[in-house]
Short mmCIF file of C-alpha atoms and ligand atoms in Angstrom, two decimals:
data_model
loop_
_atom_site.label_atom_id
_atom_site.label_comp_id
_atom_site.label_asym_id
_atom_site.label_seq_id
_atom_site.Cartn_x
_atom_site.Cartn_y
_atom_site.Cartn_z
CA MET A 23 70.85 59.31 -4.59
CA THR A 24 71.16 55.67 -3.74
CA SER A 25 73.56 53.48 -5.64
CA ARG A 26 71.10 50.59 -5.48
CA ASP A 27 69.03 49.85 -8.57
CA ARG A 28 65.81 49.88 -6.62
CA LEU A 29 64.81 52.42 -4.02
CA GLY A 30 63.56 51.41 -0.59
CA VAL A 31 60.26 52.76 0.68
CA ALA A 32 58.29 52.55 3.92
CA VAL A 33 54.55 53.24 3.96
CA VAL A 34 53.19 54.91 7.11
CA GLY A 35 49.44 54.34 7.54
CA ALA A 36 47.67 51.18 6.38
CA GLY A 37 44.05 52.27 6.81
CA TYR A 38 41.70 52.89 3.90
CA TRP A 39 44.12 54.43 1.38
CA GLY A 40 47.51 53.08 2.54
CA PRO A 41 46.84 49.59 1.08
CA ASN A 42 46.64 51.14 -2.40
CA LEU A 43 50.11 52.63 -1.96
CA ILE A 44 51.40 49.34 -0.53
CA ARG A 45 50.06 47.39 -3.52
CA ASN A 46 51.56 49.79 -6.07
CA PHE A 47 54.98 50.04 -4.39
CA ARG A 48 55.11 46.23 -4.22
CA ALA A 49 54.30 45.96 -7.92
CA ALA A 50 56.74 48.67 -9.07
CA ASP A 51 60.10 47.95 -10.73
CA ASP A 52 61.64 51.03 -9.09
CA TRP A 53 60.75 50.17 -5.53
CA ASP A 54 61.34 47.70 -2.70
CA LEU A 55 58.71 48.03 0.01
CA VAL A 56 60.77 47.37 3.13
CA ALA A 57 58.44 48.40 5.97
CA VAL A 58 54.86 49.30 6.84
CA CYS A 59 54.32 51.44 9.91
CA ASP A 60 50.93 51.82 11.57
CA LEU A 61 49.86 52.40 15.15
CA ASP A 62 47.56 49.44 14.55
CA THR A 63 50.07 46.73 13.64
CA GLU A 64 47.38 44.05 13.40
CA ARG A 65 45.69 46.05 10.68
CA ALA A 66 48.98 46.50 8.84
CA ARG A 67 49.66 42.75 9.04
CA ARG A 68 46.22 41.95 7.66
CA VAL A 69 46.79 44.35 4.76
CA LEU A 70 50.17 42.85 3.92
CA GLY A 71 49.19 39.19 4.23
CA GLN A 72 52.10 36.82 3.67
CA ALA A 73 54.99 39.16 2.96
CA PRO A 74 58.33 37.85 4.17
CA GLY A 75 61.01 40.53 4.34
CA ILE A 76 58.59 43.42 4.86
CA ASP A 77 58.80 44.75 8.40
CA VAL A 78 55.57 45.68 10.22
CA THR A 79 55.95 48.10 13.10
CA ALA A 80 54.34 50.93 15.06
CA ASP A 81 57.77 52.48 15.70
CA LEU A 82 58.34 55.32 13.23
CA ASP A 83 61.82 56.11 14.66
CA ALA A 84 62.94 52.55 13.95
CA VAL A 85 61.75 52.89 10.34
CA LEU A 86 63.51 56.22 9.92
CA ALA A 87 66.76 54.79 11.31
CA ARG A 88 66.91 52.18 8.53
CA GLU A 89 69.51 52.84 5.84
CA ASP A 90 67.56 50.90 3.23
CA VAL A 91 64.63 53.35 3.47
CA ASP A 92 65.14 56.06 0.85
CA ALA A 93 61.60 57.40 0.95
CA VAL A 94 58.61 57.46 3.29
CA ALA A 95 55.04 57.49 1.98
CA ILE A 96 52.54 58.97 4.43
CA ALA A 97 48.92 57.81 4.34
CA THR A 98 47.79 58.82 7.81
CA PRO A 99 45.08 61.40 8.64
CA ALA A 100 45.92 64.92 7.41
CA ARG A 101 46.52 66.44 10.85
CA THR A 102 49.44 63.98 11.39
CA HIS A 103 51.18 64.64 8.03
CA HIS A 104 53.32 67.54 9.19
CA ALA A 105 54.91 65.80 12.21
CA ILE A 106 55.61 62.55 10.33
CA ALA A 107 56.94 64.34 7.23
CA GLU A 108 59.18 66.57 9.32
CA ALA A 109 60.65 63.58 11.19
CA ALA A 110 61.21 61.72 7.91
CA LEU A 111 62.88 64.70 6.21
CA ARG A 112 65.13 65.32 9.23
CA ALA A 113 66.16 61.64 8.99
CA GLY A 114 67.23 62.31 5.37
CA LYS A 115 64.30 60.55 3.69
CA HIS A 116 62.41 61.72 0.61
CA VAL A 117 58.71 62.09 1.37
CA LEU A 118 55.47 61.34 -0.43
CA VAL A 119 52.37 62.70 1.34
CA GLU A 120 48.75 61.88 0.70
CA LYS A 121 46.44 64.73 -0.15
CA PRO A 122 45.90 67.18 1.43
CA LEU A 123 49.60 67.95 1.96
CA ALA A 124 48.84 69.14 5.52
CA HIS A 125 45.92 70.29 7.65
CA THR A 126 46.95 73.96 7.42
CA ARG A 127 48.81 76.08 4.92
CA GLU A 128 51.33 77.03 7.61
CA ALA A 129 52.18 73.38 8.24
CA GLY A 130 52.41 72.74 4.48
CA GLN A 131 54.74 75.72 4.04
CA ALA A 132 57.00 74.41 6.82
CA MET A 133 57.21 71.04 5.05
CA VAL A 134 58.04 72.64 1.69
CA ASP A 135 60.69 74.88 3.28
CA LEU A 136 62.32 72.00 5.16
CA ALA A 137 62.46 69.73 2.11
CA ARG A 138 64.05 72.52 0.08
CA GLU A 139 66.57 73.31 2.82
CA LEU A 140 67.59 69.65 3.05
CA GLY A 141 67.57 69.04 -0.73
CA LEU A 142 65.01 66.26 -0.47
CA VAL A 143 61.96 65.45 -2.60
CA LEU A 144 58.57 66.34 -1.14
CA MET A 145 55.74 65.10 -3.32
CA ALA A 146 51.97 65.20 -2.87
CA ASP A 147 49.90 62.23 -3.98
CA HIS A 148 47.43 64.12 -6.15
CA THR A 149 46.25 60.81 -7.55
CA TYR A 150 43.86 62.16 -10.20
CA CYS A 151 46.76 63.92 -11.91
CA TYR A 152 48.20 60.55 -12.89
CA THR A 153 45.03 59.14 -14.42
CA PRO A 154 45.06 58.65 -18.21
CA ALA A 155 42.24 61.23 -18.57
CA VAL A 156 43.97 64.04 -16.67
CA LEU A 157 47.34 63.34 -18.30
CA ALA A 158 45.60 63.59 -21.70
CA ILE A 159 43.81 66.83 -20.72
CA ARG A 160 47.08 68.39 -19.60
CA ASP A 161 48.69 67.33 -22.87
CA LEU A 162 45.84 68.71 -25.00
CA ILE A 163 45.95 72.05 -23.18
CA SER A 164 49.73 72.36 -23.32
CA ARG A 165 49.70 71.62 -27.07
CA GLY A 166 47.23 74.47 -27.54
CA GLU A 167 44.42 72.20 -28.76
CA LEU A 168 41.86 74.05 -26.65
CA GLY A 169 43.37 77.50 -27.17
CA GLU A 170 43.18 80.01 -24.32
CA ILE A 171 41.26 78.66 -21.34
CA LEU A 172 38.05 80.71 -20.94
CA PHE A 173 36.24 78.77 -18.23
CA VAL A 174 36.36 75.60 -16.17
CA ASP A 175 33.29 74.10 -14.55
CA SER A 176 33.91 71.15 -12.22
CA VAL A 177 31.18 69.14 -10.50
CA ARG A 178 31.94 66.47 -7.87
CA ILE A 179 28.71 65.51 -6.15
CA ASN A 180 27.19 62.35 -4.68
CA LEU A 181 25.80 60.97 -1.43
CA GLY A 182 29.05 61.27 0.50
CA LEU A 183 30.09 60.46 4.04
CA VAL A 184 29.66 63.56 6.19
CA GLN A 185 33.20 63.74 7.59
CA PRO A 186 33.61 64.29 11.34
CA ASP A 187 36.55 66.69 11.12
CA VAL A 188 36.33 68.60 7.81
CA ASP A 189 33.69 70.26 5.65
CA VAL A 190 32.86 69.32 2.07
CA PHE A 191 35.42 71.78 0.66
CA TRP A 192 38.35 70.17 2.51
CA ASP A 193 37.05 66.67 1.78
CA LEU A 194 36.33 66.86 -1.95
CA ALA A 195 37.71 70.08 -3.45
CA PRO A 196 41.41 69.06 -3.07
CA HIS A 197 40.75 66.75 -6.02
CA ASP A 198 39.38 69.49 -8.29
CA LEU A 199 41.99 72.00 -7.15
CA SER A 200 44.91 69.63 -7.67
CA ILE A 201 43.60 68.81 -11.15
CA LEU A 202 43.27 72.52 -11.98
CA ASP A 203 46.80 73.06 -10.70
CA PHE A 204 48.04 70.26 -12.95
CA ILE A 205 46.26 71.18 -16.18
CA LEU A 206 46.17 74.99 -16.20
CA PRO A 207 49.24 76.55 -17.81
CA GLY A 208 51.16 78.12 -14.91
CA GLY A 209 49.25 76.11 -12.31
CA LEU A 210 46.52 77.10 -9.87
CA ARG A 211 46.82 80.86 -9.50
CA PRO A 212 43.34 82.36 -9.09
CA THR A 213 43.21 86.11 -8.69
CA GLY A 214 40.83 85.54 -5.77
CA VAL A 215 38.70 82.89 -4.08
CA SER A 216 35.02 83.14 -3.24
CA ALA A 217 33.23 80.32 -1.43
CA GLN A 218 29.62 79.76 -0.57
CA GLY A 219 28.40 76.81 1.41
CA ALA A 220 25.21 75.42 2.84
CA ASP A 221 24.42 73.09 5.72
CA PRO A 222 20.75 72.31 5.10
CA ILE A 223 20.79 69.17 7.30
CA GLY A 224 22.33 70.88 10.36
CA ALA A 225 25.57 68.88 10.33
CA GLY A 226 27.50 71.82 11.73
CA LYS A 227 29.60 72.27 8.60
CA ALA A 228 29.12 72.98 4.92
CA CYS A 229 27.78 69.89 3.12
CA VAL A 230 27.19 71.73 -0.17
CA GLY A 231 29.90 74.01 -1.51
CA TYR A 232 30.47 76.35 -4.44
CA LEU A 233 33.92 77.75 -5.13
CA THR A 234 34.44 80.57 -7.61
CA LEU A 235 37.97 81.20 -8.80
CA PRO A 236 38.56 84.13 -11.15
CA LEU A 237 41.66 83.43 -13.26
CA ALA A 238 44.09 85.79 -14.93
CA GLY A 239 42.92 87.24 -18.25
CA GLY A 240 39.22 87.26 -17.36
CA ALA A 241 38.70 83.48 -17.27
CA MET A 242 36.75 81.80 -14.47
CA ALA A 243 36.86 78.41 -12.77
CA HIS A 244 33.98 77.07 -10.71
CA VAL A 245 33.92 74.02 -8.46
CA HIS A 246 30.78 72.45 -7.04
CA VAL A 247 31.25 69.88 -4.27
CA ASN A 248 28.32 68.25 -2.49
CA TRP A 249 27.74 65.36 -0.06
CA LEU A 250 23.96 65.44 -0.36
CA SER A 251 23.31 64.61 -3.98
CA PRO A 252 21.56 61.28 -4.64
CA THR A 253 23.07 61.24 -8.12
CA LYS A 254 26.80 60.93 -8.59
CA ILE A 255 28.41 63.35 -11.04
CA ARG A 256 32.12 63.65 -11.75
CA GLN A 257 32.35 66.07 -14.59
CA MET A 258 34.64 68.86 -15.71
CA VAL A 259 33.98 71.16 -18.65
CA ILE A 260 36.99 73.11 -19.90
CA GLY A 261 36.06 75.82 -22.37
CA GLY A 262 38.79 77.12 -24.63
CA SER A 263 39.01 79.73 -27.35
CA ARG A 264 39.53 76.95 -29.95
CA ARG A 265 37.72 73.92 -28.51
CA THR A 266 35.86 72.78 -25.43
CA LEU A 267 36.62 69.57 -23.57
CA VAL A 268 34.18 67.61 -21.44
CA TRP A 269 35.56 65.02 -19.01
CA ASP A 270 32.96 62.63 -17.64
CA ASP A 271 34.82 60.35 -15.28
CA LEU A 272 31.82 58.05 -14.85
CA ASN A 273 31.66 57.21 -18.55
CA PRO A 274 34.45 54.68 -19.15
CA GLN A 275 33.45 54.29 -22.83
CA GLN A 276 34.05 57.97 -23.50
CA ARG A 277 35.64 59.80 -20.62
CA LEU A 278 36.84 62.68 -22.79
CA SER A 279 34.95 64.52 -25.54
CA VAL A 280 36.44 67.40 -27.46
CA TYR A 281 33.97 69.76 -29.09
CA ASP A 282 35.11 71.86 -31.99
CA ARG A 283 32.38 74.30 -31.10
CA GLY A 284 32.35 77.70 -29.51
CA VAL A 285 31.58 81.35 -29.75
CA ASP A 286 33.84 83.89 -31.42
CA LEU A 287 33.57 87.62 -31.01
CA THR A 288 34.96 88.84 -34.30
CA GLN A 289 34.30 92.51 -33.69
CA GLN A 290 33.53 94.21 -30.41
CA SER A 291 30.74 96.77 -30.13
CA VAL A 292 32.07 100.25 -29.53
CA ASP A 293 28.74 101.43 -28.23
CA ALA A 294 27.35 99.72 -25.11
CA VAL A 295 23.79 100.70 -26.09
CA ASP A 296 23.96 99.86 -29.76
CA ARG A 297 25.24 96.30 -29.77
CA THR A 298 24.51 95.75 -33.44
CA SER A 299 28.10 96.49 -34.34
CA SER A 300 29.47 93.55 -32.32
CA GLN A 301 29.79 90.41 -34.40
CA ILE A 302 29.38 87.04 -32.81
CA SER A 303 29.93 83.88 -34.76
CA TYR A 304 29.29 80.32 -33.71
CA ARG A 305 31.54 77.41 -34.64
CA LEU A 306 29.62 74.17 -34.95
CA GLY A 307 32.26 71.61 -35.85
CA ASP A 308 32.94 67.96 -35.00
CA THR A 309 33.15 66.20 -31.69
CA TRP A 310 35.82 63.57 -31.09
CA ALA A 311 36.87 61.28 -28.28
CA PRO A 312 40.61 60.96 -27.64
CA ALA A 313 41.71 57.35 -27.07
CA LEU A 314 43.13 56.85 -23.60
CA PRO A 315 45.72 54.29 -22.53
CA GLU A 316 44.85 52.06 -19.59
CA HIS A 317 47.01 52.23 -16.51
CA GLU A 318 46.54 52.59 -12.78
CA ALA A 319 47.20 56.16 -11.66
CA LEU A 320 49.10 55.14 -8.54
CA GLY A 321 51.52 53.04 -10.61
CA VAL A 322 52.47 56.16 -12.59
CA MET A 323 52.58 58.19 -9.40
CA VAL A 324 55.11 55.94 -7.64
CA ALA A 325 57.23 55.88 -10.82
CA GLU A 326 57.17 59.69 -10.82
CA LEU A 327 58.43 59.70 -7.22
CA ALA A 328 61.35 57.46 -8.21
CA THR A 329 62.17 59.64 -11.24
CA SER A 330 62.08 62.78 -9.15
CA ILE A 331 64.47 61.28 -6.57
CA ARG A 332 66.86 59.91 -9.19
CA SER A 333 66.90 62.92 -11.51
CA GLY A 334 66.73 65.70 -8.94
CA ARG A 335 63.85 67.40 -10.74
CA ALA A 336 60.73 68.42 -8.88
CA ALA A 337 57.92 65.90 -8.99
CA ARG A 338 54.99 66.87 -11.22
CA THR A 339 52.84 67.13 -8.11
CA ASP A 340 55.47 68.50 -5.76
CA GLY A 341 55.11 70.05 -2.33
CA ALA A 342 54.57 73.47 -3.92
CA ALA A 343 51.55 72.09 -5.79
CA GLY A 344 50.17 70.73 -2.52
CA LEU A 345 50.74 74.13 -0.96
CA ARG A 346 48.82 75.95 -3.73
CA VAL A 347 45.86 73.65 -3.06
CA LEU A 348 46.07 74.39 0.68
CA SER A 349 46.28 78.13 -0.04
CA VAL A 350 43.02 78.03 -2.00
CA LEU A 351 41.31 75.87 0.66
CA GLU A 352 42.29 78.29 3.42
CA ALA A 353 41.19 81.28 1.35
CA ALA A 354 37.89 79.45 0.74
CA ALA A 355 37.40 78.95 4.50
CA CYS A 356 38.07 82.65 5.03
CA SER A 357 35.64 83.62 2.26
CA LEU A 358 32.99 81.28 3.66
CA ALA A 359 33.30 82.88 7.09
CA GLY A 360 32.93 86.28 5.43
CA GLY A 361 29.76 85.34 3.55
CA GLY A 362 31.39 84.67 0.20
CA THR A 363 33.62 87.72 -0.13
CA LEU A 364 36.49 87.49 -2.60
CA VAL A 365 39.68 86.59 -0.71
CA SER A 366 43.25 86.50 -2.02
CA ALA A 367 44.83 83.03 -2.02
CA GLY A 368 48.23 84.68 -1.60
CA ILE A 369 49.96 82.14 -3.85
CA VAL A 370 53.62 82.98 -4.33
CA ASP A 371 56.18 81.26 -6.51
CA GLU A 372 58.11 78.64 -4.58
CA PRO A 373 61.78 78.46 -5.65
CA VAL A 374 62.42 75.56 -8.00
CA LEU A 375 63.89 72.44 -6.42
CA GLU A 376 67.53 72.05 -7.31
CA GLY A 377 70.21 69.52 -6.60
CA VAL A 378 68.20 66.84 -4.88
CA SER A 379 70.74 64.26 -3.76
N1 NAD B 8 44.68 60.07 -2.98
C1 NAD B 8 43.41 59.81 -2.74
O1 NAD B 8 42.56 59.75 -3.65
C2 NAD B 8 42.97 59.55 -1.33
C3 NAD B 8 41.80 58.82 -1.06
C4 NAD B 8 41.46 58.61 0.28
C5 NAD B 8 42.25 59.11 1.30
N2 NAD B 8 43.37 59.83 0.98
C6 NAD B 8 44.21 60.41 2.04
O2 NAD B 8 44.93 59.38 2.68
C7 NAD B 8 45.18 59.76 4.04
C8 NAD B 8 44.68 58.63 4.95
O3 NAD B 8 43.27 58.51 4.80
P1 NAD B 8 42.53 57.14 5.14
O4 NAD B 8 41.14 57.33 4.69
O5 NAD B 8 43.33 55.98 4.66
O6 NAD B 8 42.57 57.17 6.75
P2 NAD B 8 42.31 55.94 7.74
O7 NAD B 8 41.88 56.55 9.03
O8 NAD B 8 41.49 54.88 7.10
O9 NAD B 8 43.77 55.29 7.95
C9 NAD B 8 44.81 55.96 8.61
C10 NAD B 8 45.77 54.92 9.19
O10 NAD B 8 46.87 55.64 9.75
C11 NAD B 8 47.19 55.07 11.01
N3 NAD B 8 47.85 56.11 11.79
C12 NAD B 8 47.29 57.24 12.29
N4 NAD B 8 48.24 58.00 12.89
C13 NAD B 8 49.41 57.34 12.74
C14 NAD B 8 50.76 57.60 13.14
N5 NAD B 8 51.07 58.71 13.81
N6 NAD B 8 51.71 56.69 12.82
C15 NAD B 8 51.39 55.57 12.14
N7 NAD B 8 50.14 55.25 11.76
C16 NAD B 8 49.18 56.13 12.05
C17 NAD B 8 45.88 54.60 11.58
O11 NAD B 8 46.08 53.57 12.56
C18 NAD B 8 45.16 54.08 10.34
O12 NAD B 8 45.41 52.72 10.09
C19 NAD B 8 44.47 61.09 4.25
O13 NAD B 8 45.39 62.14 4.08
C20 NAD B 8 43.42 61.11 3.14
O14 NAD B 8 43.05 62.41 2.74
C21 NAD B 8 43.75 60.03 -0.29
#
């Protein structure tokens, strides 16, 4: 851990998303942004504007050689994450990586293993997890307000850019999967993954995707991602044994609604033919909207990175969380190729990070 009050950070990649990291690191009490590294230095300079004292360079090695850089934040395309993260870790830097953690599970695993071996923080920027809505959902679930989770239904559809290199699952589902990992007790651990996709416009990749994730205890999560929908929907329904929560991210007046409604099976039928002995009751209680604080997710995210480095505890969206998301995405690709068969995500427990210096 550094003895300085503020930690030094370099941002690598100043394209579409990098400027958001740059802005939040510059505004944070915990951080000094000391360098921005991009192959396109002109672009990086334009993003920074007048910023005396912040180095702009295309030379990653020069950035990694600096003693005042405690952490490197990587906002380059996914296929470059592994090489940059590995170089940064080997130079003794803590690493924040944009989602997805890597372009393959194997590369993600190598990053997680290396960070653990070197005792350094590896964190994934799962930005949604730091929004007021998702933090509140996680809190409600962990306090038992929803009871046992019975189902999750997540819809993320709009007219999206058909990406040149990835299908709709890899483009959009990392958001839903990282949120599920964050809010479900025990994280994202489906007992299998089944994916079905469609390419009705002949783009050469799935533009419409449905992911089915059976969860332990008979629950089920479903994710619908779609680039072809003229209407934009960002909605997640989380059904619990006590209450059901609806998150509508496009409704700023009432993003979260908690329904004290549901179905209870008070007595199970012993006879599959004669169902009269099963007793179903319906709860039709109140609906309420939890008040949410206002803050920018990335501000909380960069504070979490600083806390993780200083305290030595794993970040709330650590490398292992990024790896669980990659595991489900790879299992989904495998299922898709097999016509929707149920595939194991093979998620194993990563050892807990200890003794980060
Ligand atoms: N957290 C979020 O919600 C969110 C949103 C959008 C994008 N992202 C992620 O951010 C990452 C970047 O996406 P983007 O849309 O900003 O990409 P982009 O193509 O707009 O920008 C990438 C930048 O990285 C630079 N670059 C590429 N290789 C480099 C290298 N080896 N060294 C230094 N610079 C290099 C490019 O010159 C470019 O300026 C991706 O992983 C993407 O998934 C996250």
